[in-house]
């Protein structure tokens, strides 16, 4: 089983690149953002709880997202590998993911970390907010809160994977296709 983490701050292009990567490598895409938005759209109890956090630009509690990922892994026993997009976002999530993957004897091959300047992140998210209908994209204060959450809670997740030499930094600015090519070069070295 070949498992990858696509990592980076909000708006760094994780969702955009994931679509291209899953189609090229045949991996199962697990995006916690997408899973949460699905619950919100259906107005489930989990979705209603998550919405309170997401609307403020805060991370959703660990137990909620860990539970979602655990179920998604169980629901896909035949996957040839997973592309984790937007997960793990805290140290507790990283440890939980390791434990879940140990049970399947399927470690993470690499964490691909997209590097994008803060100005570019804000510009991209405000632009998406014009059309996406996402309440966390159309308010600059909320976008800035998401970036603060990233620096306070998420950036350290890369340190966790650095100790296992799993982190690969990728320049996340330029055209979508150029960034995709950079990602593929690194994946092909490890596949
Ligand atoms: P996510 O859904 O994970 O998404 P994201 O941070 O908004 O960004 P992503 O990096 O995927 O951006 P995209 O490619 O779409 O998170 C949303 C929220 O969910 C979080 O704030 C949090 O509250 C919650 N959440 C999710 N996972 C969680 C977890 N594990 N724990 C706790 N809470 C969690 O790109 C953004 C825009 O840039 C798009 O409009 C795109 O078209 C554009 N773009 C992409 N690449 C570009 C390029 N090369 N040039 C120009 N524009 C580009």
Tab-separated table of N, CA and C in Angstrom, residues 16-184:
chain	number	residue	atom	x	y	z
A	16	UNK	N	-6.520	21.190	-4.923
A	16	UNK	CA	-6.302	21.304	-6.374
A	16	UNK	C	-5.369	20.202	-6.879
A	17	UNK	N	-4.239	20.030	-6.197
A	17	UNK	CA	-3.260	19.024	-6.648
A	17	UNK	C	-3.761	17.608	-6.366
A	18	UNK	N	-4.535	17.430	-5.298
A	18	UNK	CA	-5.032	16.086	-4.968
A	18	UNK	C	-5.829	15.493	-6.110
A	19	UNK	N	-6.673	16.327	-6.732
A	19	UNK	CA	-7.515	15.825	-7.831
A	19	UNK	C	-6.650	15.220	-8.927
A	20	UNK	N	-5.541	15.893	-9.246
A	20	UNK	CA	-4.663	15.420	-10.319
A	20	UNK	C	-3.867	14.194	-9.868
A	21	UNK	N	-3.457	14.200	-8.623
A	21	UNK	CA	-2.623	13.087	-8.133
A	21	UNK	C	-3.414	11.785	-8.036
A	22	UNK	N	-4.651	11.871	-7.564
A	22	UNK	CA	-5.410	10.609	-7.419
A	22	UNK	C	-5.704	10.028	-8.795
A	23	UNK	N	-5.900	10.905	-9.770
A	23	UNK	CA	-6.202	10.366	-11.089
A	23	UNK	C	-4.950	9.736	-11.696
A	24	UNK	N	-3.776	10.310	-11.465
A	24	UNK	CA	-2.554	9.711	-12.036
A	24	UNK	C	-2.130	8.435	-11.300
A	25	UNK	N	-2.227	8.442	-9.973
A	25	UNK	CA	-1.640	7.318	-9.213
A	25	UNK	C	-2.680	6.312	-8.695
A	26	UNK	N	-3.961	6.580	-8.929
A	26	UNK	CA	-5.002	5.626	-8.521
A	26	UNK	C	-5.129	5.466	-7.012
A	27	UNK	N	-4.845	6.567	-6.296
A	27	UNK	CA	-4.966	6.515	-4.834
A	27	UNK	C	-6.373	6.932	-4.411
A	28	UNK	N	-6.773	6.511	-3.226
A	28	UNK	CA	-8.057	6.947	-2.671
A	28	UNK	C	-7.834	8.291	-1.966
A	29	UNK	N	-8.626	9.291	-2.359
A	29	UNK	CA	-8.464	10.646	-1.812
A	29	UNK	C	-9.218	10.769	-0.494
A	30	UNK	N	-8.502	11.097	0.577
A	30	UNK	CA	-9.182	11.340	1.859
A	30	UNK	C	-8.903	12.773	2.292
A	31	UNK	N	-9.862	13.648	2.052
A	31	UNK	CA	-9.742	15.053	2.431
A	31	UNK	C	-10.658	15.307	3.622
A	32	UNK	N	-10.082	15.653	4.761
A	32	UNK	CA	-10.943	15.902	5.917
A	32	UNK	C	-11.827	17.135	5.671
A	33	UNK	N	-11.305	18.123	4.927
A	33	UNK	CA	-12.124	19.295	4.607
A	33	UNK	C	-13.370	18.883	3.826
A	34	UNK	N	-13.170	18.038	2.798
A	34	UNK	CA	-14.324	17.584	1.981
A	34	UNK	C	-15.287	16.750	2.824
A	35	UNK	N	-14.730	15.865	3.664
A	35	UNK	CA	-15.604	15.015	4.495
A	35	UNK	C	-16.438	15.883	5.444
A	36	UNK	N	-15.810	16.925	5.996
A	36	UNK	CA	-16.543	17.811	6.920
A	36	UNK	C	-17.613	18.610	6.177
A	37	UNK	N	-17.251	19.109	4.968
A	37	UNK	CA	-18.245	19.898	4.200
A	37	UNK	C	-19.425	19.023	3.780
A	38	UNK	N	-19.175	17.741	3.528
A	38	UNK	CA	-20.258	16.810	3.192
A	38	UNK	C	-21.229	16.702	4.379
A	39	UNK	N	-20.658	16.593	5.571
A	39	UNK	CA	-21.508	16.493	6.782
A	39	UNK	C	-22.282	17.800	7.002
A	40	UNK	N	-21.612	18.928	6.721
A	40	UNK	CA	-22.283	20.232	6.906
A	40	UNK	C	-23.444	20.361	5.924
A	41	UNK	N	-23.218	19.988	4.675
A	41	UNK	CA	-24.284	20.115	3.670
A	41	UNK	C	-25.485	19.270	4.032
A	42	UNK	N	-25.237	18.111	4.657
A	42	UNK	CA	-26.372	17.254	5.046
A	42	UNK	C	-26.938	17.636	6.412
A	43	UNK	N	-26.293	18.646	7.048
A	43	UNK	CA	-26.738	19.137	8.372
A	43	UNK	C	-26.860	18.003	9.398
A	44	UNK	N	-25.891	17.085	9.390
A	44	UNK	CA	-25.841	16.025	10.398
A	44	UNK	C	-25.365	16.636	11.724
A	45	UNK	N	-25.545	15.935	12.861
A	45	UNK	CA	-25.037	16.479	14.127
A	45	UNK	C	-23.540	16.774	14.050
A	46	UNK	N	-22.777	15.860	13.415
A	46	UNK	CA	-21.329	16.096	13.283
A	46	UNK	C	-21.077	17.357	12.453
A	47	UNK	N	-21.853	17.504	11.359
A	47	UNK	CA	-21.689	18.671	10.489
A	47	UNK	C	-21.998	19.963	11.223
A	48	UNK	N	-23.059	19.945	12.026
A	48	UNK	CA	-23.430	21.173	12.759
A	48	UNK	C	-22.335	21.543	13.754
A	49	UNK	N	-21.757	20.528	14.403
A	49	UNK	CA	-20.681	20.802	15.368
A	49	UNK	C	-19.468	21.378	14.627
A	50	UNK	N	-19.116	20.728	13.501
A	50	UNK	CA	-17.926	21.156	12.749
A	50	UNK	C	-18.087	22.579	12.229
A	51	UNK	N	-19.292	22.915	11.796
A	51	UNK	CA	-19.515	24.235	11.189
A	51	UNK	C	-19.163	25.378	12.148
A	52	UNK	N	-19.481	25.170	13.440
A	52	UNK	CA	-19.156	26.210	14.429
A	52	UNK	C	-17.676	26.533	14.451
A	53	UNK	N	-16.844	25.508	14.303
A	53	UNK	CA	-15.395	25.717	14.312
A	53	UNK	C	-14.920	26.292	12.981
A	54	UNK	N	-15.390	25.712	11.891
A	54	UNK	CA	-14.895	26.115	10.570
A	54	UNK	C	-15.262	27.556	10.233
A	55	UNK	N	-16.471	27.981	10.634
A	55	UNK	CA	-16.890	29.351	10.348
A	55	UNK	C	-16.000	30.383	11.036
A	56	UNK	N	-15.345	29.961	12.112
A	56	UNK	CA	-14.459	30.906	12.828
A	56	UNK	C	-13.011	30.759	12.362
A	57	UNK	N	-12.771	29.807	11.468
A	57	UNK	CA	-11.384	29.580	11.023
A	57	UNK	C	-10.606	28.717	11.989
A	58	UNK	N	-11.315	28.015	12.886
A	58	UNK	CA	-10.631	27.151	13.859
A	58	UNK	C	-10.602	25.716	13.367
A	59	UNK	N	-9.661	24.932	13.913
A	59	UNK	CA	-9.648	23.508	13.588
A	59	UNK	C	-10.800	22.820	14.302
A	60	UNK	N	-11.311	21.784	13.675
A	60	UNK	CA	-12.363	20.951	14.266
A	60	UNK	C	-11.675	20.025	15.286
A	61	UNK	N	-12.345	19.661	16.406
A	61	UNK	CA	-11.668	18.843	17.422
A	61	UNK	C	-11.102	17.535	16.857
A	62	UNK	N	-9.937	17.150	17.421
A	62	UNK	CA	-9.219	15.967	16.933
A	62	UNK	C	-10.105	14.728	16.883
A	63	UNK	N	-10.880	14.493	17.955
A	63	UNK	CA	-11.617	13.217	18.000
A	63	UNK	C	-12.610	13.098	16.838
A	64	UNK	N	-13.132	14.254	16.391
A	64	UNK	CA	-14.104	14.227	15.287
A	64	UNK	C	-13.410	13.795	13.991
A	65	UNK	N	-12.278	14.454	13.678
A	65	UNK	CA	-11.631	14.139	12.384
A	65	UNK	C	-10.934	12.777	12.426
A	66	UNK	N	-10.385	12.393	13.572
A	66	UNK	CA	-9.742	11.071	13.671
A	66	UNK	C	-10.798	9.978	13.458
A	67	UNK	N	-11.971	10.166	14.048
A	67	UNK	CA	-13.058	9.189	13.871
A	67	UNK	C	-13.468	9.077	12.404
A	68	UNK	N	-13.523	10.229	11.721
A	68	UNK	CA	-13.915	10.208	10.300
A	68	UNK	C	-12.889	9.464	9.467
A	69	UNK	N	-11.600	9.703	9.738
A	69	UNK	CA	-10.541	9.050	8.951
A	69	UNK	C	-10.523	7.556	9.248
A	70	UNK	N	-10.698	7.198	10.509
A	70	UNK	CA	-10.699	5.787	10.873
A	70	UNK	C	-11.817	5.048	10.118
A	71	UNK	N	-13.015	5.645	10.062
A	71	UNK	CA	-14.124	5.002	9.327
A	71	UNK	C	-13.809	4.932	7.843
A	72	UNK	N	-13.214	6.008	7.296
A	72	UNK	CA	-12.926	6.018	5.855
A	72	UNK	C	-11.900	4.928	5.508
A	73	UNK	N	-10.925	4.702	6.384
A	73	UNK	CA	-9.941	3.634	6.126
A	73	UNK	C	-10.646	2.278	6.134
A	74	UNK	N	-11.534	2.096	7.103
A	74	UNK	CA	-12.258	0.819	7.188
A	74	UNK	C	-13.182	0.610	5.989
A	75	UNK	N	-13.685	1.718	5.451
A	75	UNK	CA	-14.634	1.604	4.323
A	75	UNK	C	-13.933	1.288	3.005
A	76	UNK	N	-12.598	1.360	2.976
A	76	UNK	CA	-11.857	1.156	1.719
A	76	UNK	C	-10.772	0.092	1.869
A	77	UNK	N	-11.165	-1.143	2.214
A	77	UNK	CA	-10.157	-2.166	2.505
A	77	UNK	C	-9.318	-2.548	1.286
A	78	UNK	N	-9.836	-2.288	0.078
A	78	UNK	CA	-9.102	-2.718	-1.119
A	78	UNK	C	-8.294	-1.602	-1.780
A	79	UNK	N	-8.221	-0.438	-1.137
A	79	UNK	CA	-7.491	0.680	-1.767
A	79	UNK	C	-6.029	0.304	-1.950
A	80	UNK	N	-5.450	0.753	-3.084
A	80	UNK	CA	-4.018	0.460	-3.276
A	80	UNK	C	-3.147	1.470	-2.525
A	81	UNK	N	-3.780	2.515	-2.049
A	81	UNK	CA	-3.082	3.508	-1.239
A	81	UNK	C	-3.998	4.703	-1.011
A	82	UNK	N	-3.595	5.563	-0.076
A	82	UNK	CA	-4.421	6.736	0.253
A	82	UNK	C	-3.611	8.015	0.062
A	83	UNK	N	-4.316	9.054	-0.393
A	83	UNK	CA	-3.724	10.386	-0.414
A	83	UNK	C	-4.450	11.186	0.672
A	84	UNK	N	-3.739	11.482	1.747
A	84	UNK	CA	-4.329	12.247	2.849
A	84	UNK	C	-4.149	13.730	2.553
A	85	UNK	N	-5.263	14.447	2.466
A	85	UNK	CA	-5.258	15.862	2.078
A	85	UNK	C	-5.857	16.662	3.242
A	86	UNK	N	-5.015	17.489	3.873
A	86	UNK	CA	-5.520	18.289	5.005
A	86	UNK	C	-5.576	17.506	6.300
A	87	UNK	N	-4.960	16.365	6.330
A	87	UNK	CA	-4.903	15.505	7.520
A	87	UNK	C	-3.568	14.774	7.492
A	88	UNK	N	-2.821	14.666	8.572
A	88	UNK	CA	-3.093	15.211	9.894
A	88	UNK	C	-2.744	16.699	10.005
A	89	UNK	N	-3.481	17.382	10.865
A	89	UNK	CA	-3.287	18.815	11.062
A	89	UNK	C	-2.839	19.146	12.487
A	90	UNK	N	-2.738	18.161	13.359
A	90	UNK	CA	-2.211	18.372	14.719
A	90	UNK	C	-1.333	17.162	15.058
A	91	UNK	N	-0.519	17.316	16.118
A	91	UNK	CA	0.338	16.194	16.538
A	91	UNK	C	-0.519	14.997	16.936
A	92	UNK	N	-1.637	15.247	17.620
A	92	UNK	CA	-2.496	14.126	18.047
A	92	UNK	C	-3.039	13.384	16.822
A	93	UNK	N	-3.383	14.120	15.767
A	93	UNK	CA	-3.877	13.467	14.547
A	93	UNK	C	-2.767	12.650	13.884
A	94	UNK	N	-1.527	13.168	13.918
A	94	UNK	CA	-0.409	12.441	13.296
A	94	UNK	C	-0.168	11.125	14.029
A	95	UNK	N	-0.211	11.174	15.348
A	95	UNK	CA	0.008	9.941	16.123
A	95	UNK	C	-1.123	8.949	15.880
A	96	UNK	N	-2.348	9.462	15.833
A	96	UNK	CA	-3.492	8.574	15.588
A	96	UNK	C	-3.378	7.929	14.206
A	97	UNK	N	-2.951	8.712	13.211
A	97	UNK	CA	-2.827	8.151	11.858
A	97	UNK	C	-1.767	7.055	11.846
A	98	UNK	N	-0.643	7.306	12.502
A	98	UNK	CA	0.398	6.268	12.564
A	98	UNK	C	-0.148	4.981	13.157
A	99	UNK	N	-0.902	5.103	14.239
A	99	UNK	CA	-1.444	3.895	14.880
A	99	UNK	C	-2.418	3.172	13.957
A	100	UNK	N	-3.255	3.936	13.259
A	100	UNK	CA	-4.220	3.302	12.343
A	100	UNK	C	-3.493	2.587	11.207
A	101	UNK	N	-2.420	3.234	10.695
A	101	UNK	CA	-1.714	2.624	9.555
A	101	UNK	C	-0.859	1.440	9.995
A	102	UNK	N	-0.378	1.465	11.249
A	102	UNK	CA	0.389	0.316	11.758
A	102	UNK	C	-0.471	-0.940	11.723
A	103	UNK	N	-1.747	-0.783	12.084
A	103	UNK	CA	-2.663	-1.928	12.078
A	103	UNK	C	-2.768	-2.534	10.679
A	104	UNK	N	-2.555	-1.685	9.663
A	104	UNK	CA	-2.661	-2.166	8.278
A	104	UNK	C	-1.282	-2.441	7.699
A	105	UNK	N	-0.228	-2.274	8.507
A	105	UNK	CA	1.137	-2.474	8.033
A	105	UNK	C	1.405	-1.655	6.767
A	106	UNK	N	0.948	-0.395	6.780
A	106	UNK	CA	1.004	0.444	5.576
A	106	UNK	C	1.487	1.843	5.953
A	107	UNK	N	2.797	2.055	6.051
A	107	UNK	CA	3.287	3.357	6.512
A	107	UNK	C	3.095	4.475	5.479
A	108	UNK	N	3.405	5.704	5.903
A	108	UNK	CA	3.394	6.862	4.999
A	108	UNK	C	4.694	6.846	4.186
A	109	UNK	N	4.578	6.934	2.860
A	109	UNK	CA	5.787	6.948	2.020
A	109	UNK	C	6.451	8.327	2.068
A	110	UNK	N	5.646	9.396	2.053
A	110	UNK	CA	6.209	10.751	2.095
A	110	UNK	C	5.145	11.759	2.480
A	111	UNK	N	5.622	12.857	3.086
A	111	UNK	CA	4.763	14.016	3.289
A	111	UNK	C	5.241	15.078	2.307
A	112	UNK	N	4.393	15.432	1.365
A	112	UNK	CA	4.731	16.441	0.357
A	112	UNK	C	4.183	17.769	0.867
A	113	UNK	N	5.082	18.701	1.161
A	113	UNK	CA	4.673	19.942	1.826
A	113	UNK	C	4.742	21.110	0.852
A	114	UNK	N	3.588	21.708	0.550
A	114	UNK	CA	3.529	22.827	-0.393
A	114	UNK	C	3.887	24.130	0.317
A	115	UNK	N	4.852	24.846	-0.272
A	115	UNK	CA	5.351	26.072	0.329
A	115	UNK	C	4.825	27.272	-0.469
A	116	UNK	N	4.009	28.111	0.194
A	116	UNK	CA	3.386	29.269	-0.484
A	116	UNK	C	3.429	30.455	0.475
A	117	UNK	N	3.705	31.658	-0.046
A	117	UNK	CA	3.766	32.836	0.830
A	117	UNK	C	2.366	33.195	1.348
A	118	UNK	N	2.360	33.886	2.492
A	118	UNK	CA	1.085	34.233	3.123
A	118	UNK	C	0.229	35.149	2.228
A	119	UNK	N	0.900	36.105	1.583
A	119	UNK	CA	0.149	37.027	0.693
A	119	UNK	C	-0.586	36.258	-0.401
A	120	UNK	N	0.124	35.273	-0.977
A	120	UNK	CA	-0.469	34.481	-2.063
A	120	UNK	C	-1.645	33.637	-1.530
A	121	UNK	N	-1.494	33.101	-0.307
A	121	UNK	CA	-2.576	32.285	0.279
A	121	UNK	C	-3.845	33.121	0.417
A	122	UNK	N	-3.676	34.338	0.963
A	122	UNK	CA	-4.843	35.192	1.211
A	122	UNK	C	-5.505	35.580	-0.103
A	123	UNK	N	-4.662	35.896	-1.081
A	123	UNK	CA	-5.188	36.278	-2.408
A	123	UNK	C	-6.012	35.128	-3.007
A	124	UNK	N	-5.461	33.902	-2.957
A	124	UNK	CA	-6.162	32.750	-3.548
A	124	UNK	C	-7.492	32.473	-2.837
A	125	UNK	N	-7.456	32.537	-1.495
A	125	UNK	CA	-8.676	32.158	-0.757
A	125	UNK	C	-9.770	33.204	-0.932
A	126	UNK	N	-9.387	34.497	-0.946
A	126	UNK	CA	-10.398	35.544	-1.173
A	126	UNK	C	-10.995	35.401	-2.569
A	127	UNK	N	-10.154	35.024	-3.527
A	127	UNK	CA	-10.649	34.843	-4.907
A	127	UNK	C	-11.622	33.660	-4.942
A	128	UNK	N	-11.257	32.545	-4.286
A	128	UNK	CA	-12.176	31.407	-4.266
A	128	UNK	C	-13.475	31.787	-3.551
A	129	UNK	N	-13.354	32.623	-2.498
A	129	UNK	CA	-14.534	33.033	-1.725
A	129	UNK	C	-15.572	33.772	-2.557
A	130	UNK	N	-15.132	34.391	-3.690
A	130	UNK	CA	-16.086	35.121	-4.548
A	130	UNK	C	-17.114	34.176	-5.162
A	131	UNK	N	-16.731	32.898	-5.338
A	131	UNK	CA	-17.622	31.974	-6.057
A	131	UNK	C	-17.930	30.678	-5.309
A	132	UNK	N	-17.134	30.330	-4.292
A	132	UNK	CA	-17.256	28.973	-3.728
A	132	UNK	C	-18.455	28.802	-2.805
A	133	UNK	N	-18.966	29.905	-2.265
A	133	UNK	CA	-20.023	29.795	-1.261
A	133	UNK	C	-19.476	29.303	0.069
A	134	UNK	N	-18.157	29.179	0.191
A	134	UNK	CA	-17.579	28.715	1.456
A	134	UNK	C	-17.454	29.882	2.408
A	135	UNK	N	-18.132	29.782	3.571
A	135	UNK	CA	-18.156	30.920	4.494
A	135	UNK	C	-16.769	31.153	5.107
A	136	UNK	N	-15.880	30.139	5.041
A	136	UNK	CA	-14.545	30.351	5.623
A	136	UNK	C	-13.588	31.005	4.631
A	137	UNK	N	-14.054	31.277	3.395
A	137	UNK	CA	-13.181	31.876	2.383
A	137	UNK	C	-13.480	33.344	2.099
A	138	UNK	N	-14.696	33.821	2.484
A	138	UNK	CA	-15.019	35.164	2.000
A	138	UNK	C	-14.793	36.263	3.030
A	139	UNK	N	-14.099	35.935	4.108
A	139	UNK	CA	-13.841	36.945	5.139
A	139	UNK	C	-12.351	36.886	5.481
A	140	UNK	N	-11.674	38.013	5.266
A	140	UNK	CA	-10.213	38.001	5.444
A	140	UNK	C	-9.821	37.678	6.885
A	141	UNK	N	-10.641	38.107	7.877
A	141	UNK	CA	-10.301	37.808	9.277
A	141	UNK	C	-10.334	36.303	9.532
A	142	UNK	N	-11.320	35.633	8.936
A	142	UNK	CA	-11.431	34.176	9.111
A	142	UNK	C	-10.240	33.497	8.425
A	143	UNK	N	-9.873	33.988	7.255
A	143	UNK	CA	-8.718	33.403	6.538
A	143	UNK	C	-7.459	33.565	7.399
A	144	UNK	N	-7.301	34.757	7.986
A	144	UNK	CA	-6.116	34.982	8.824
A	144	UNK	C	-6.146	34.059	10.053
A	145	UNK	N	-7.332	33.813	10.629
A	145	UNK	CA	-7.425	32.881	11.768
A	145	UNK	C	-6.991	31.489	11.347
A	146	UNK	N	-7.363	31.086	10.131
A	146	UNK	CA	-6.973	29.753	9.648
A	146	UNK	C	-5.453	29.665	9.520
A	147	UNK	N	-4.847	30.778	9.074
A	147	UNK	CA	-3.382	30.758	8.917
A	147	UNK	C	-2.709	30.728	10.300
A	148	UNK	N	-3.298	31.437	11.282
A	148	UNK	CA	-2.757	31.413	12.648
A	148	UNK	C	-2.864	29.994	13.219
A	149	UNK	N	-4.012	29.348	13.022
A	149	UNK	CA	-4.182	27.952	13.474
A	149	UNK	C	-3.106	27.064	12.853
A	150	UNK	N	-2.837	27.320	11.564
A	150	UNK	CA	-1.816	26.522	10.873
A	150	UNK	C	-0.460	26.702	11.570
A	151	UNK	N	-0.083	27.962	11.842
A	151	UNK	CA	1.232	28.192	12.477
A	151	UNK	C	1.269	27.625	13.894
A	152	UNK	N	0.164	27.761	14.637
A	152	UNK	CA	0.170	27.323	16.044
A	152	UNK	C	0.068	25.815	16.206
A	153	UNK	N	-0.708	25.163	15.357
A	153	UNK	CA	-1.022	23.750	15.621
A	153	UNK	C	-0.579	22.796	14.526
A	154	UNK	N	-0.499	23.288	13.296
A	154	UNK	CA	-0.298	22.350	12.182
A	154	UNK	C	1.152	22.289	11.717
A	155	UNK	N	1.834	23.452	11.674
A	155	UNK	CA	3.206	23.459	11.123
A	155	UNK	C	4.089	22.428	11.828
A	156	UNK	N	3.882	22.208	13.135
A	156	UNK	CA	4.719	21.253	13.886
A	156	UNK	C	4.517	19.805	13.429
A	157	UNK	N	3.437	19.541	12.734
A	157	UNK	CA	3.221	18.164	12.254
A	157	UNK	C	4.351	17.769	11.294
A	158	UNK	N	4.888	18.758	10.563
A	158	UNK	CA	6.003	18.443	9.654
A	158	UNK	C	7.219	17.979	10.462
A	159	UNK	N	7.422	18.556	11.646
A	159	UNK	CA	8.570	18.138	12.476
A	159	UNK	C	8.441	16.665	12.859
A	160	UNK	N	7.218	16.249	13.108
A	160	UNK	CA	6.979	14.851	13.484
A	160	UNK	C	7.471	13.914	12.363
A	161	UNK	N	7.138	14.272	11.115
A	161	UNK	CA	7.540	13.406	9.987
A	161	UNK	C	9.004	13.608	9.596
A	162	UNK	N	9.578	14.786	9.949
A	162	UNK	CA	11.001	15.028	9.632
A	162	UNK	C	11.883	14.017	10.337
A	163	UNK	N	11.497	13.628	11.564
A	163	UNK	CA	12.349	12.670	12.300
A	163	UNK	C	12.436	11.324	11.576
A	164	UNK	N	11.476	11.064	10.686
A	164	UNK	CA	11.529	9.810	9.910
A	164	UNK	C	11.992	10.076	8.465
A	165	UNK	N	12.518	11.306	8.224
A	165	UNK	CA	12.972	11.682	6.873
A	165	UNK	C	11.887	11.560	5.807
A	166	UNK	N	10.679	11.907	6.182
A	166	UNK	CA	9.559	11.726	5.240
A	166	UNK	C	9.131	13.034	4.554
A	167	UNK	N	9.700	14.178	4.991
A	167	UNK	CA	9.166	15.455	4.492
A	167	UNK	C	9.895	15.913	3.234
A	168	UNK	N	9.131	16.275	2.210
A	168	UNK	CA	9.694	16.811	0.970
A	168	UNK	C	9.032	18.161	0.732
A	169	UNK	N	9.841	19.229	0.697
A	169	UNK	CA	9.280	20.563	0.455
A	169	UNK	C	9.127	20.779	-1.052
A	170	UNK	N	7.975	21.324	-1.433
A	170	UNK	CA	7.699	21.580	-2.852
A	170	UNK	C	7.282	23.035	-2.993
A	171	UNK	N	7.886	23.746	-3.958
A	171	UNK	CA	7.472	25.136	-4.192
A	171	UNK	C	6.036	25.119	-4.714
A	172	UNK	N	5.125	25.764	-3.974
A	172	UNK	CA	3.704	25.684	-4.305
A	172	UNK	C	3.202	26.886	-5.075
A	173	UNK	N	4.119	27.682	-5.662
A	173	UNK	CA	3.691	28.827	-6.485
A	173	UNK	C	4.094	28.576	-7.924
A	174	UNK	N	3.346	29.195	-8.844
A	174	UNK	CA	3.545	28.948	-10.267
A	174	UNK	C	2.270	28.320	-10.803
A	175	UNK	N	2.339	27.763	-12.005
A	175	UNK	CA	1.099	27.203	-12.572
A	175	UNK	C	0.769	25.873	-11.902
A	176	UNK	N	-0.518	25.513	-11.931
A	176	UNK	CA	-0.985	24.250	-11.335
A	176	UNK	C	-0.221	23.084	-11.963
A	177	UNK	N	-0.016	23.142	-13.278
A	177	UNK	CA	0.674	22.033	-13.959
A	177	UNK	C	2.143	21.947	-13.547
A	178	UNK	N	2.789	23.091	-13.396
A	178	UNK	CA	4.210	23.041	-12.982
A	178	UNK	C	4.345	22.451	-11.581
A	179	UNK	N	3.442	22.827	-10.691
A	179	UNK	CA	3.507	22.298	-9.319
A	179	UNK	C	3.234	20.793	-9.344
A	180	UNK	N	2.274	20.397	-10.169
A	180	UNK	CA	1.957	18.966	-10.304
A	180	UNK	C	3.195	18.194	-10.768
A	181	UNK	N	3.916	18.750	-11.741
A	181	UNK	CA	5.130	18.056	-12.243
A	181	UNK	C	6.144	17.902	-11.114
A	182	UNK	N	6.305	18.966	-10.313
A	182	UNK	CA	7.272	18.885	-9.188
A	182	UNK	C	6.862	17.767	-8.230
A	183	UNK	N	5.582	17.671	-7.960
A	183	UNK	CA	5.097	16.626	-7.039
A	183	UNK	C	5.360	15.233	-7.630
A	184	UNK	N	5.078	15.086	-8.926
A	184	UNK	CA	5.234	13.758	-9.558
A	184	UNK	C	6.687	13.297	-9.528
